[in-house]
Short mmCIF file of C-alpha atoms in Angstrom, two decimals:
data_model
loop_
_atom_site.label_atom_id
_atom_site.label_comp_id
_atom_site.label_asym_id
_atom_site.label_seq_id
_atom_site.Cartn_x
_atom_site.Cartn_y
_atom_site.Cartn_z
CA MET W 19 95.16 128.52 81.33
CA ARG W 20 92.60 130.47 83.48
CA ILE W 21 90.73 132.76 81.11
CA TRP W 22 87.48 133.31 83.83
CA LYS W 23 88.06 135.99 86.73
CA THR W 24 85.76 138.48 87.81
CA CYS W 25 86.64 140.75 90.40
CA GLY W 26 84.36 142.91 92.38
CA LYS W 27 84.70 145.43 95.05
CA PHE W 28 82.20 146.44 97.76
CA ASN W 29 82.10 149.25 99.39
CA GLY W 30 78.00 149.48 100.70
CA LYS W 31 75.81 150.21 97.75
CA ARG W 32 78.39 149.26 95.26
CA ALA W 33 78.61 146.04 94.11
CA LEU W 34 80.37 144.25 90.78
CA ILE W 35 78.18 141.16 90.05
CA ALA W 36 80.32 139.08 87.20
CA ALA W 37 78.37 136.31 84.58
CA LEU W 38 80.12 134.03 81.97
CA SER W 39 78.31 132.02 79.45
CA LEU W 40 80.02 129.32 77.86
CA THR W 41 77.89 127.98 74.87
CA ALA W 42 80.16 125.05 73.72
CA LEU W 43 83.27 122.48 74.15
CA ALA W 44 84.64 120.04 71.67
CA SER W 45 84.55 117.00 72.48
CA TRP W 46 87.23 114.05 71.80
CA HIS W 47 86.22 110.81 70.52
CA ASP W 48 88.61 107.48 69.62
CA THR W 49 86.55 105.87 66.91
CA GLY W 50 89.07 103.44 66.58
CA ARG W 51 89.90 105.23 62.99
CA GLY W 52 91.12 108.08 64.40
CA LEU W 53 90.04 110.77 66.80
CA GLU W 54 86.59 112.51 65.47
CA CYS W 55 86.12 115.81 67.27
CA GLN W 56 82.52 116.78 67.98
CA SER W 57 80.82 119.76 69.87
CA ALA W 58 78.16 119.84 71.77
CA GLU W 59 76.19 122.37 73.32
CA LEU W 60 76.95 123.55 76.78
CA SER W 61 74.06 126.26 78.64
CA LEU W 62 74.98 127.49 81.92
CA ARG W 63 71.77 126.61 83.37
CA GLY W 64 72.63 122.92 81.62
CA LYS W 65 75.88 120.67 81.83
CA LEU W 66 77.94 123.88 83.00
CA LYS W 67 76.43 123.26 86.35
CA ASN W 68 76.76 119.48 86.88
CA TRP W 69 80.62 121.05 86.20
CA PHE W 70 80.07 122.84 89.59
CA LYS W 71 78.31 119.47 91.49
CA LEU W 72 80.38 118.16 94.57
CA THR W 73 80.08 115.31 95.16
CA PRO W 74 80.72 113.71 97.85
CA VAL W 75 84.10 111.24 99.13
CA ASN W 76 83.30 107.91 101.28
CA VAL W 77 86.52 106.30 102.48
CA ALA W 78 84.78 103.85 103.91
CA PRO W 79 84.71 100.61 103.44
CA ALA W 80 81.66 98.90 102.27
CA PRO W 81 79.79 96.69 103.99
CA ALA W 82 81.13 93.24 104.10
CA ALA W 83 79.12 90.92 101.46
CA THR W 84 78.08 86.78 102.50
CA ALA W 85 80.81 84.41 101.53
CA PRO W 86 80.54 81.84 98.45
CA LYS W 87 79.80 78.48 99.29
CA LYS W 88 81.96 76.21 99.57
CA ALA W 89 83.24 73.76 96.48
CA GLU W 90 83.05 70.21 97.03
CA GLY W 91 85.30 68.33 98.91
CA THR W 92 87.75 70.03 100.89
CA VAL W 93 88.39 73.44 98.71
CA ALA W 94 87.89 75.75 101.52
CA HIS W 95 87.04 79.60 99.98
CA PRO W 96 88.16 82.63 101.44
CA THR W 97 85.82 84.61 104.22
CA VAL W 98 84.44 87.35 102.26
CA ASP W 99 86.23 90.10 103.88
CA ASN W 100 84.87 93.15 101.05
CA SER W 101 86.77 96.66 101.40
CA SER W 102 86.16 97.69 98.01
CA PRO W 103 82.17 99.46 96.65
CA SER W 104 80.52 98.19 93.81
CA PRO W 105 81.54 100.22 90.47
CA ALA W 106 79.82 103.25 90.23
CA GLU W 107 77.32 105.03 88.34
CA GLU W 108 78.34 106.24 84.44
CA PRO W 109 80.30 109.51 85.21
CA HIS W 110 78.83 113.32 83.98
CA GLY W 111 78.09 113.34 80.59
CA GLN W 112 79.84 110.28 79.77
CA ASP W 113 77.55 107.46 77.76
CA SER W 114 78.97 104.03 78.37
CA ALA W 115 78.75 103.25 74.48
CA SER W 116 81.48 104.91 74.20
CA LEU W 117 83.34 102.47 75.48
CA HIS W 118 82.04 99.96 71.89
CA GLU W 119 82.20 102.14 69.10
CA SER W 120 83.38 99.95 66.22
CA GLY W 121 87.32 97.83 66.70
CA ASN W 122 87.20 98.74 70.43
CA GLU W 123 84.65 96.87 72.11
CA ILE W 124 85.37 95.27 75.65
CA LEU W 125 84.46 92.00 75.69
CA PRO W 126 82.98 90.43 78.69
CA VAL W 127 85.44 88.05 80.66
CA ALA W 128 84.12 84.82 81.39
CA GLY W 129 82.47 84.14 84.94
CA TYR W 130 83.02 87.21 85.84
CA GLU W 131 80.75 90.13 85.70
CA GLN W 132 81.95 93.72 86.06
CA GLY W 133 81.34 94.75 89.98
CA ASP W 134 80.86 91.17 91.04
CA VAL W 135 81.47 90.92 94.43
CA LEU W 136 85.24 89.38 95.63
CA PRO W 137 86.25 87.13 98.71
CA ALA W 138 88.96 88.70 100.25
CA PRO W 139 91.51 86.58 102.61
CA PRO W 140 91.13 84.59 105.36
CA PRO W 141 90.36 86.60 108.17
CA ALA W 142 91.64 83.77 110.52
CA ILE W 143 95.48 84.48 109.73
CA LEU W 144 94.70 87.91 108.54
CA GLU W 145 93.41 88.95 111.93
CA ARG W 146 91.08 91.70 112.58
CA GLN W 147 90.80 93.77 115.33
CA GLY W 148 87.91 96.69 114.19
CA ASP W 149 89.44 97.07 111.19
CA GLU W 150 93.39 96.71 111.20
CA LEU W 151 95.23 93.78 110.44
CA ILE W 152 96.71 92.50 113.62
CA ALA W 153 100.77 92.64 111.78
CA PRO W 154 102.20 88.95 112.83
CA PRO W 155 104.50 88.50 115.47
CA VAL W 156 108.74 88.96 115.32
CA ILE W 157 110.00 87.44 118.43
CA VAL W 158 110.11 83.60 118.01
CA ASP W 159 108.92 81.21 120.15
CA SER W 160 111.45 79.70 122.75
CA GLU W 161 109.56 76.98 124.00
CA ALA W 162 108.00 76.07 121.08
CA ALA W 163 111.61 76.08 119.90
CA ASN W 164 113.05 74.20 122.27
CA ALA W 165 110.38 71.51 122.33
CA ALA W 166 111.93 68.11 122.34
CA ALA W 167 108.43 66.34 121.07
CA PRO W 168 108.20 65.32 117.51
CA THR W 169 107.26 67.96 114.78
CA THR W 170 104.46 68.07 113.20
CA LEU W 171 102.96 69.67 109.97
CA ASP W 172 100.80 71.56 112.26
CA MET W 173 103.16 72.51 114.15
CA LEU W 174 105.90 74.50 111.40
CA THR W 175 102.91 76.06 109.94
CA ALA W 176 101.94 77.54 112.99
CA GLN W 177 105.51 78.89 113.34
CA ALA W 178 105.83 80.06 109.76
CA ASP W 179 102.43 82.31 110.50
CA ARG W 180 103.55 84.25 112.65
CA HIS W 181 106.95 84.34 112.14
CA HIS W 182 107.36 84.22 107.76
CA PRO W 183 109.55 87.47 106.68
CA ARG W 184 107.68 87.32 103.49
CA LEU W 185 104.66 87.42 105.83
CA MET W 186 104.94 90.57 107.30
CA THR W 187 106.17 91.98 103.78
CA ALA W 188 102.96 91.33 102.65
CA TYR W 189 100.95 92.75 105.58
CA GLN W 190 102.75 96.07 105.14
CA ARG W 191 101.98 96.59 102.01
CA VAL W 192 98.36 95.59 102.94
CA GLN W 193 98.57 98.44 104.74
CA ALA W 194 100.73 100.72 102.37
CA ALA W 195 97.73 100.57 99.92
CA ARG W 196 95.06 101.49 102.87
CA GLY W 197 97.29 104.31 103.45
CA ARG W 198 96.94 105.78 99.34
CA VAL W 199 93.17 104.72 99.84
CA ALA W 200 93.11 107.61 102.41
CA GLN W 201 94.80 109.76 100.61
CA ALA W 202 93.66 109.69 97.61
CA GLY W 203 90.31 111.01 99.04
CA LEU W 204 91.84 113.58 99.97
CA TYR W 205 90.70 117.28 99.59
CA PRO W 206 93.01 120.06 98.62
CA ASN W 207 94.02 122.64 101.37
CA PRO W 208 93.26 125.69 100.85
CA VAL W 209 95.29 128.79 100.50
CA LEU W 210 95.61 131.61 102.70
CA GLY W 211 97.80 135.12 101.22
CA ILE W 212 98.49 138.62 102.16
CA SER W 213 99.51 141.41 98.82
CA ALA W 214 99.31 145.01 98.12
CA PRO W 215 98.54 145.61 95.40
CA GLN W 216 99.64 149.26 96.01
CA LEU W 217 102.08 151.14 97.54
CA ASP W 218 101.50 154.72 96.96
CA GLY W 219 101.44 156.99 100.06
CA ASN W 220 97.15 158.35 100.51
CA GLU W 221 96.82 155.55 97.35
CA SER W 222 98.49 152.25 99.13
CA GLN W 223 95.62 149.20 99.38
CA TYR W 224 96.88 146.06 101.22
CA ASN W 225 94.77 143.04 101.06
CA GLY W 226 94.53 139.18 102.80
CA PHE W 227 92.79 136.44 101.35
CA VAL W 228 91.62 132.90 101.44
CA SER W 229 90.98 130.69 98.49
CA GLN W 230 89.94 126.86 97.79
CA GLU W 231 89.98 124.63 94.68
CA PHE W 232 86.72 122.74 94.47
CA VAL W 233 87.29 119.13 92.95
CA THR W 234 83.62 118.91 90.69
CA ALA W 235 82.24 115.37 89.09
CA GLY W 236 83.00 112.71 91.45
CA LYS W 237 87.11 112.80 90.80
CA LEU W 238 87.57 112.23 94.56
CA ASP W 239 85.03 109.38 94.72
CA LEU W 240 86.38 107.61 92.06
CA ALA W 241 90.12 107.67 92.89
CA VAL W 242 89.17 105.91 96.09
CA LYS W 243 87.83 103.21 94.92
CA ALA W 244 90.24 102.61 92.24
CA ALA W 245 92.55 102.71 95.28
CA GLN W 246 89.99 101.01 97.91
CA ARG W 247 90.30 97.63 95.05
CA GLU W 248 94.33 98.23 95.57
CA VAL W 249 93.91 97.15 99.27
CA THR W 250 91.47 94.10 98.48
CA GLN W 251 94.24 92.70 95.75
CA ALA W 252 97.24 93.24 98.55
CA LYS W 253 95.23 91.11 100.89
CA PHE W 254 95.12 89.03 97.98
CA GLU W 255 98.67 89.53 97.22
CA TRP W 256 98.94 87.93 100.79
CA GLN W 257 96.84 84.84 100.74
CA GLN W 258 98.63 83.88 97.82
CA GLU W 259 102.25 84.58 99.27
CA ARG W 260 101.51 82.78 102.54
CA LEU W 261 99.79 79.77 100.78
CA LEU W 262 103.23 80.15 98.60
CA VAL W 263 104.89 79.13 101.82
CA LEU W 264 102.89 76.77 103.23
CA THR W 265 103.60 75.13 100.18
CA GLU W 266 107.54 75.48 100.22
CA LEU W 267 106.85 74.29 103.50
CA ARG W 268 104.57 70.92 102.29
CA GLU W 269 106.80 69.76 100.56
CA LYS W 270 110.02 70.10 101.88
CA PHE W 271 107.89 67.66 104.90
CA TYR W 272 106.96 65.25 103.00
CA ARG W 273 110.25 65.33 100.94
CA THR W 274 112.23 64.96 104.74
CA LEU W 275 109.35 62.44 105.75
CA ALA W 276 110.73 60.39 102.81
CA ILE W 277 114.08 61.12 103.73
CA GLN W 278 113.36 59.07 107.48
CA ASN W 279 111.68 56.48 106.00
CA ARG W 280 114.46 55.74 103.74
CA ILE W 281 116.54 55.66 106.80
CA ARG W 282 114.53 53.25 108.31
CA VAL W 283 114.91 50.88 105.13
CA LEU W 284 118.58 51.03 105.08
CA GLU W 285 118.79 50.79 108.37
CA HIS W 286 116.57 47.40 107.70
CA LEU W 287 118.60 46.86 105.22
CA VAL W 288 121.96 46.82 106.61
CA HIS W 289 121.19 44.52 109.22
CA VAL W 290 119.82 42.25 106.51
CA ALA W 291 123.03 42.29 104.66
CA ARG W 292 125.46 42.36 107.90
CA HIS W 293 123.35 38.96 108.84
CA SER W 294 124.11 37.61 105.14
CA LEU W 295 127.64 38.22 105.40
CA GLU W 296 127.66 36.42 108.71
CA SER W 297 125.71 33.84 107.73
CA SER W 298 128.35 33.94 104.72
CA GLN W 299 131.40 33.51 106.84
CA LYS W 300 129.62 30.68 108.65
CA LEU W 301 129.62 28.76 105.93
CA LEU W 302 133.02 29.73 104.96
CA LEU W 303 134.45 28.37 108.29
CA ALA W 304 131.84 25.34 108.50
CA GLY W 305 133.69 24.49 104.46
CA GLU W 306 130.56 24.93 102.80
CA GLY W 307 131.16 28.49 101.26
CA ALA W 308 133.11 30.81 98.91
CA ARG W 309 135.77 32.92 99.72
CA GLY W 310 134.44 35.39 97.01
CA ASP W 311 130.92 35.14 97.88
CA THR W 312 132.07 36.62 101.47
CA LEU W 313 133.81 39.07 99.46
CA LEU W 314 130.79 40.59 97.23
CA LEU W 315 128.85 40.11 100.98
CA ASP W 316 130.51 42.92 102.54
CA ILE W 317 130.85 44.56 99.70
CA GLU W 318 127.64 45.45 100.18
CA LEU W 319 127.04 45.16 103.44
CA GLN W 320 129.42 48.31 103.17
CA ARG W 321 127.61 50.36 100.33
CA ALA W 322 124.38 49.51 102.02
CA GLU W 323 126.34 50.89 105.43
CA VAL W 324 127.35 54.24 102.94
CA ALA W 325 123.74 54.36 101.71
CA LEU W 326 122.51 55.36 105.18
CA GLN W 327 125.57 57.42 106.30
CA ASN W 328 124.59 59.61 102.94
CA ALA W 329 120.39 59.83 104.34
CA TYR W 330 121.39 60.30 107.53
CA THR W 331 123.40 63.71 106.73
CA ILE W 332 120.54 64.75 104.31
CA TYR W 333 118.15 64.21 106.86
CA GLU W 334 120.03 65.72 108.78
CA PHE W 335 120.19 69.13 106.78
CA SER W 336 116.73 68.87 105.20
CA LYS W 337 115.21 69.11 109.11
CA LYS W 338 117.70 72.31 109.27
CA GLN W 339 116.18 73.76 106.14
CA LEU W 340 112.73 72.98 107.27
CA ALA W 341 113.48 75.45 110.46
CA ILE W 342 114.40 78.32 107.79
CA LEU W 343 111.29 77.84 105.70
CA VAL W 344 109.59 78.52 109.19
CA GLY W 345 111.40 81.87 109.50
CA VAL W 346 113.15 80.39 113.20
CA PRO W 347 116.53 79.18 111.95
CA HIS W 348 117.66 77.66 115.02
CA LEU W 349 114.67 75.80 115.80
CA HIS W 350 115.53 72.25 116.54
CA ILE W 351 113.53 69.61 115.21
CA PRO W 352 114.04 66.31 116.62
CA GLU W 353 111.88 64.38 114.68
CA LEU W 354 109.38 64.47 111.86
CA ALA W 355 105.06 62.94 113.00
CA GLY W 356 103.48 61.87 109.62
CA ASP W 357 101.76 59.32 108.22
CA PHE W 358 103.69 58.71 105.22
CA ALA W 359 100.89 56.19 104.10
CA GLN W 360 97.67 58.76 104.53
CA GLU W 361 95.08 58.50 102.08
CA LEU W 362 94.45 61.32 100.13
CA ARG W 363 91.10 62.31 98.84
CA PRO W 364 90.72 61.58 95.02
CA TYR W 365 91.14 64.98 93.17
CA GLU W 366 88.91 65.14 90.40
CA LEU W 367 90.50 67.25 86.91
CA GLU W 368 87.11 69.04 86.47
CA GLU W 369 86.49 70.17 89.98
CA VAL W 370 89.76 71.62 90.36
CA ARG W 371 89.50 74.01 87.23
CA THR W 372 85.88 74.86 88.82
CA ALA W 373 86.99 75.63 92.13
CA LEU W 374 90.33 76.88 90.88
CA VAL W 375 88.20 80.14 89.20
CA SER W 376 86.82 81.00 92.67
CA VAL W 377 89.02 81.15 94.99
CA HIS W 378 93.04 81.45 93.69
CA PRO W 379 93.65 84.54 94.61
CA ARG W 380 96.45 85.43 91.08
CA VAL W 381 92.24 85.01 89.16
CA ASN W 382 90.54 87.54 92.16
CA ILE W 383 94.27 90.03 91.31
CA ALA W 384 93.31 89.86 87.94
CA ARG W 385 89.40 90.71 88.09
CA LEU W 386 90.18 93.06 90.54
CA GLU W 387 92.26 95.39 88.29
CA VAL W 388 89.30 94.62 85.75
CA ASP W 389 87.82 96.66 88.50
CA ARG W 390 90.25 99.28 89.50
CA ASN W 391 90.73 99.87 85.28
CA TYR W 392 87.21 100.97 84.93
CA PHE W 393 87.93 103.27 87.56
CA LEU W 394 90.92 105.00 86.62
CA MET W 395 89.42 104.90 82.80
CA GLN W 396 86.07 106.61 84.12
CA ARG W 397 88.27 108.83 86.33
CA ALA W 398 90.19 109.58 82.85
CA GLN W 399 87.21 110.64 81.38
CA VAL W 400 85.93 113.09 83.61
CA GLU W 401 89.41 114.83 84.03
CA PRO W 402 88.40 117.17 81.11
CA ILE W 403 85.66 118.29 83.37
CA PRO W 404 87.40 121.94 85.23
CA ASN W 405 87.60 122.39 88.95
CA PHE W 406 88.08 126.11 90.22
CA ASP W 407 88.87 127.61 92.71
CA VAL W 408 86.77 130.80 94.66
CA MET W 409 88.21 133.59 96.36
CA LEU W 410 87.07 135.69 98.92
CA GLY W 411 88.96 138.45 100.61
CA TYR W 412 89.06 141.94 102.33
CA GLN W 413 91.27 145.09 101.62
CA ARG W 414 92.21 148.34 102.86
CA GLN W 415 92.68 151.52 101.02
CA VAL W 416 94.49 154.21 102.49
CA GLY W 417 93.30 157.49 101.51
CA ILE W 418 91.08 160.38 101.82
CA PRO W 419 88.59 158.79 103.27
CA ALA W 420 89.59 155.00 103.60
CA GLN W 421 88.40 152.35 102.51
CA ASP W 422 87.07 148.88 103.14
CA GLN W 423 87.22 146.74 100.20
CA GLY W 424 85.84 142.72 99.65
CA LEU W 425 87.40 140.98 97.34
CA PHE W 426 85.50 137.78 95.18
CA GLN W 427 87.21 136.07 92.40
CA VAL W 428 86.53 132.55 90.66
CA THR W 429 88.95 130.77 88.64
CA MET W 430 88.55 127.71 85.98
CA ALA W 431 90.69 126.15 83.31
CA VAL W 432 89.13 125.91 80.29
CA PRO W 433 89.63 122.23 78.12
CA LEU W 434 90.23 123.67 75.10
CA TRP W 435 93.72 121.78 73.94
CA ASN W 436 93.92 119.38 76.98
CA LYS W 437 90.77 117.47 76.86
CA ASN W 438 92.46 113.97 78.19
CA GLN W 439 92.37 112.11 75.43
CA GLY W 440 95.47 110.21 75.13
CA ASN W 441 94.53 109.01 78.67
CA ILE W 442 91.64 108.15 78.08
CA ALA W 443 92.76 106.03 75.17
CA ALA W 444 94.72 104.14 77.01
CA ALA W 445 92.40 103.36 79.96
CA GLN W 446 90.53 101.81 77.81
CA ARG W 447 92.93 100.23 76.02
CA GLU W 448 94.44 99.12 79.72
CA LEU W 449 90.69 97.98 80.60
CA ILE W 450 90.62 95.40 77.57
CA ALA W 451 93.99 93.82 78.26
CA SER W 452 92.94 93.39 82.22
CA ARG W 453 90.24 91.38 80.94
CA ALA W 454 92.06 89.87 78.74
CA ASP W 455 94.65 89.00 81.05
CA VAL W 456 91.98 87.15 83.04
CA GLN W 457 90.91 84.75 80.88
CA ARG W 458 95.36 84.65 80.27
CA ILE W 459 95.51 83.23 84.01
CA GLN W 460 92.55 80.79 83.71
CA LEU W 461 94.40 79.20 81.19
CA GLN W 462 97.55 78.87 82.62
CA LEU W 463 95.95 77.35 85.86
CA ASP W 464 94.82 74.95 84.25
CA ASN W 465 97.18 73.80 82.54
CA MET W 466 99.28 73.77 86.11
CA ALA W 467 95.88 71.83 87.06
CA ALA W 468 96.24 69.11 84.28
CA ASP W 469 99.75 68.57 85.26
CA ALA W 470 99.12 68.49 88.79
CA ILE W 471 96.59 65.51 88.98
CA THR W 472 98.43 63.48 85.80
CA ASN W 473 101.10 63.67 88.85
CA PHE W 474 98.84 62.52 91.54
CA GLN W 475 97.38 59.81 89.59
CA THR W 476 100.72 58.13 88.00
CA ALA W 477 101.90 58.25 91.31
CA ARG W 478 98.56 57.28 93.11
CA LEU W 479 97.88 53.92 91.02
CA LEU W 480 102.12 53.22 91.29
CA VAL W 481 101.94 53.79 95.29
CA GLU W 482 98.78 50.84 94.81
CA ARG W 483 100.98 47.96 92.91
CA HIS W 484 103.59 48.30 94.85
CA GLU W 485 101.51 48.09 98.20
CA ARG W 486 99.71 45.42 96.26
CA GLU W 487 102.04 43.60 94.08
CA ILE W 488 105.71 44.75 94.49
CA LEU W 489 106.22 44.74 97.82
CA PRO W 490 104.64 41.39 99.64
CA LYS W 491 106.47 39.74 97.07
CA ALA W 492 110.15 41.24 97.08
CA ARG W 493 109.80 40.49 100.78
CA GLN W 494 108.75 37.24 100.39
CA THR W 495 111.63 36.38 98.20
CA LEU W 496 114.32 37.61 100.34
CA GLU W 497 112.44 35.21 102.97
CA LEU W 498 113.08 32.32 101.09
CA SER W 499 116.52 33.25 99.47
CA GLN W 500 117.96 33.78 102.88
CA GLY W 501 116.73 30.20 104.64
CA LEU W 502 117.57 28.40 100.96
CA TYR W 503 121.04 30.24 101.38
CA ALA W 504 121.54 29.16 104.95
CA GLU W 505 120.94 25.29 104.18
CA GLY W 506 123.47 25.79 100.59
CA GLN W 507 120.61 25.08 97.70
CA ILE W 508 120.91 28.15 96.54
CA ASP W 509 124.58 30.55 95.79
CA PHE W 510 125.15 33.58 96.91
CA LEU W 511 124.41 35.64 93.53
CA ARG W 512 120.62 34.31 93.68
CA LEU W 513 120.83 35.36 97.81
CA LEU W 514 122.35 38.97 96.45
CA GLN W 515 120.16 39.69 93.48
CA SER W 516 117.15 39.33 96.29
CA GLN W 517 118.65 41.72 98.06
CA LYS W 518 119.00 44.21 95.61
CA THR W 519 115.41 43.61 94.14
CA LEU W 520 113.43 44.70 98.14
CA LEU W 521 116.00 47.22 97.93
CA ASP W 522 114.70 48.76 94.78
CA ALA W 523 111.49 47.59 95.87
CA GLU W 524 111.46 49.59 99.19
CA LEU W 525 113.30 52.57 97.94
CA ALA W 526 110.99 52.82 94.92
CA TRP W 527 107.25 52.66 96.70
CA ILE W 528 108.99 55.31 98.67
CA ASP W 529 109.63 57.31 95.76
CA ALA W 530 106.64 57.09 94.60
CA HIS W 531 104.81 58.19 97.96
CA GLU W 532 107.20 61.05 97.40
CA GLN W 533 105.77 62.17 94.25
CA ARG W 534 101.93 61.89 95.45
CA TRP W 535 102.62 64.05 98.08
CA LEU W 536 104.33 66.21 96.24
CA ALA W 537 101.79 66.69 93.41
CA ALA W 538 98.80 66.66 96.36
CA ILE W 539 100.53 69.87 98.29
CA SER W 540 100.46 71.59 94.03
CA ILE W 541 97.37 70.56 93.94
CA ALA W 542 96.17 72.13 98.19
CA GLY W 543 98.28 75.12 96.15
CA LEU W 544 96.30 75.53 93.40
CA LEU W 545 93.06 75.60 95.83
CA GLN W 546 94.00 77.35 98.44
CA GLU W 547 93.65 74.49 101.32
CA GLU W 548 94.40 76.10 104.37
CA GLU W 549 93.91 72.65 106.45
CA PHE W 550 96.71 69.33 104.53
CA PRO W 551 96.19 66.72 104.65
#
């Protein structure tokens, strides 16, 4: 309610000066046992003076901090592009100990201190021109789309960075967050008005006035700092969205590359089955073979050809899905180029866990949420400190004699009943919850890292066993069996078993490599690796 109002009329010699003394103001504190009311003596020259202290609002981003060092291995930490300042000082009239009342202590998060500068997404993709981001283009590159050369993962990654709509959506959210920063720091508009207090002949009065609300206790500055955290969060969300797109693209690429390798194996096996059938037919014509063996070999050839045809079908649809994943549905992908048996660096669990704490966007977004809630709590704490309105005006009184008069008025709300105590308590609990959320996310990422490392190590060992022992023996067995069968020294069942053994070994080797790649891609996604493999 508005209860402070003084008006004065100035006609040269006469002036009316109003003063108000405020002796006490009650404040509420949450002690964990309920809300307790405490009184604080205030004088007009003491804390009341601080109420009228105007804090300048700085909406410009803070200077960029030094980028963190890279972790061991090939983990690329995002480059710092910090658009959010460090935490503000304690608000006027607030003691930091009030956050640590009995039962309400806010515990620190391991590996993170309040106000730590967090890295922003890499500027190589979120390109910068001054302080503005460059949006990815939406026009399809027809020259790249019609390229006939084998398609590499790097080529598809470049297409996804340029055309994927999910990246455009995330980019626009960054811009929207920047708009909220600008809005949060805007000062209230002045008010212009005219009025006629009296309309009665010679006693008529006409006036015009202008009033302005003055914001106290740095409320706008705190609102800007909270909004700046949202900008950096949006950048990390863009980075997270991009790595999700790249992870899906990488997984589909190596799944398709695995199908491409299966096709080559199946083509070889069709050739082997056809050669075995021809050998059986020659033996049958020479009177040394059995009709049943020839029919069974014919069936095996038909099975191999069906498997090959199915692989061709899956391969073509997989390439279409790759084009969709990069945001260019009509992109022509003739063939994939990649070393399916390429050696990958050995990931270690502790290395991955350590790197996740600093590079994963989910962790950084959660930490920024702690910072944002900290400023929102400060903003709630200073809300009871009232703003005040100042009005100046001119009045003309018609009469004999006519008079020119000045108008002056100051109004403010006195926090008598509503001291924002509910919102302050809620903001404190949100801060505690956001700090716990950082730990929850770290535990989730630890669990995901353990699963990915387990899958990677298992697949890697299986690949090594196949390459060192199983595949060489399977190929040697088939070669011996073909020679012996052609000489009539073994029956058909032995040859058929050799063919089946090689088929299973080759396909199992491809499956093991595929699982190895998928596990490595999962780890690379957790580590936010820009380049893979």
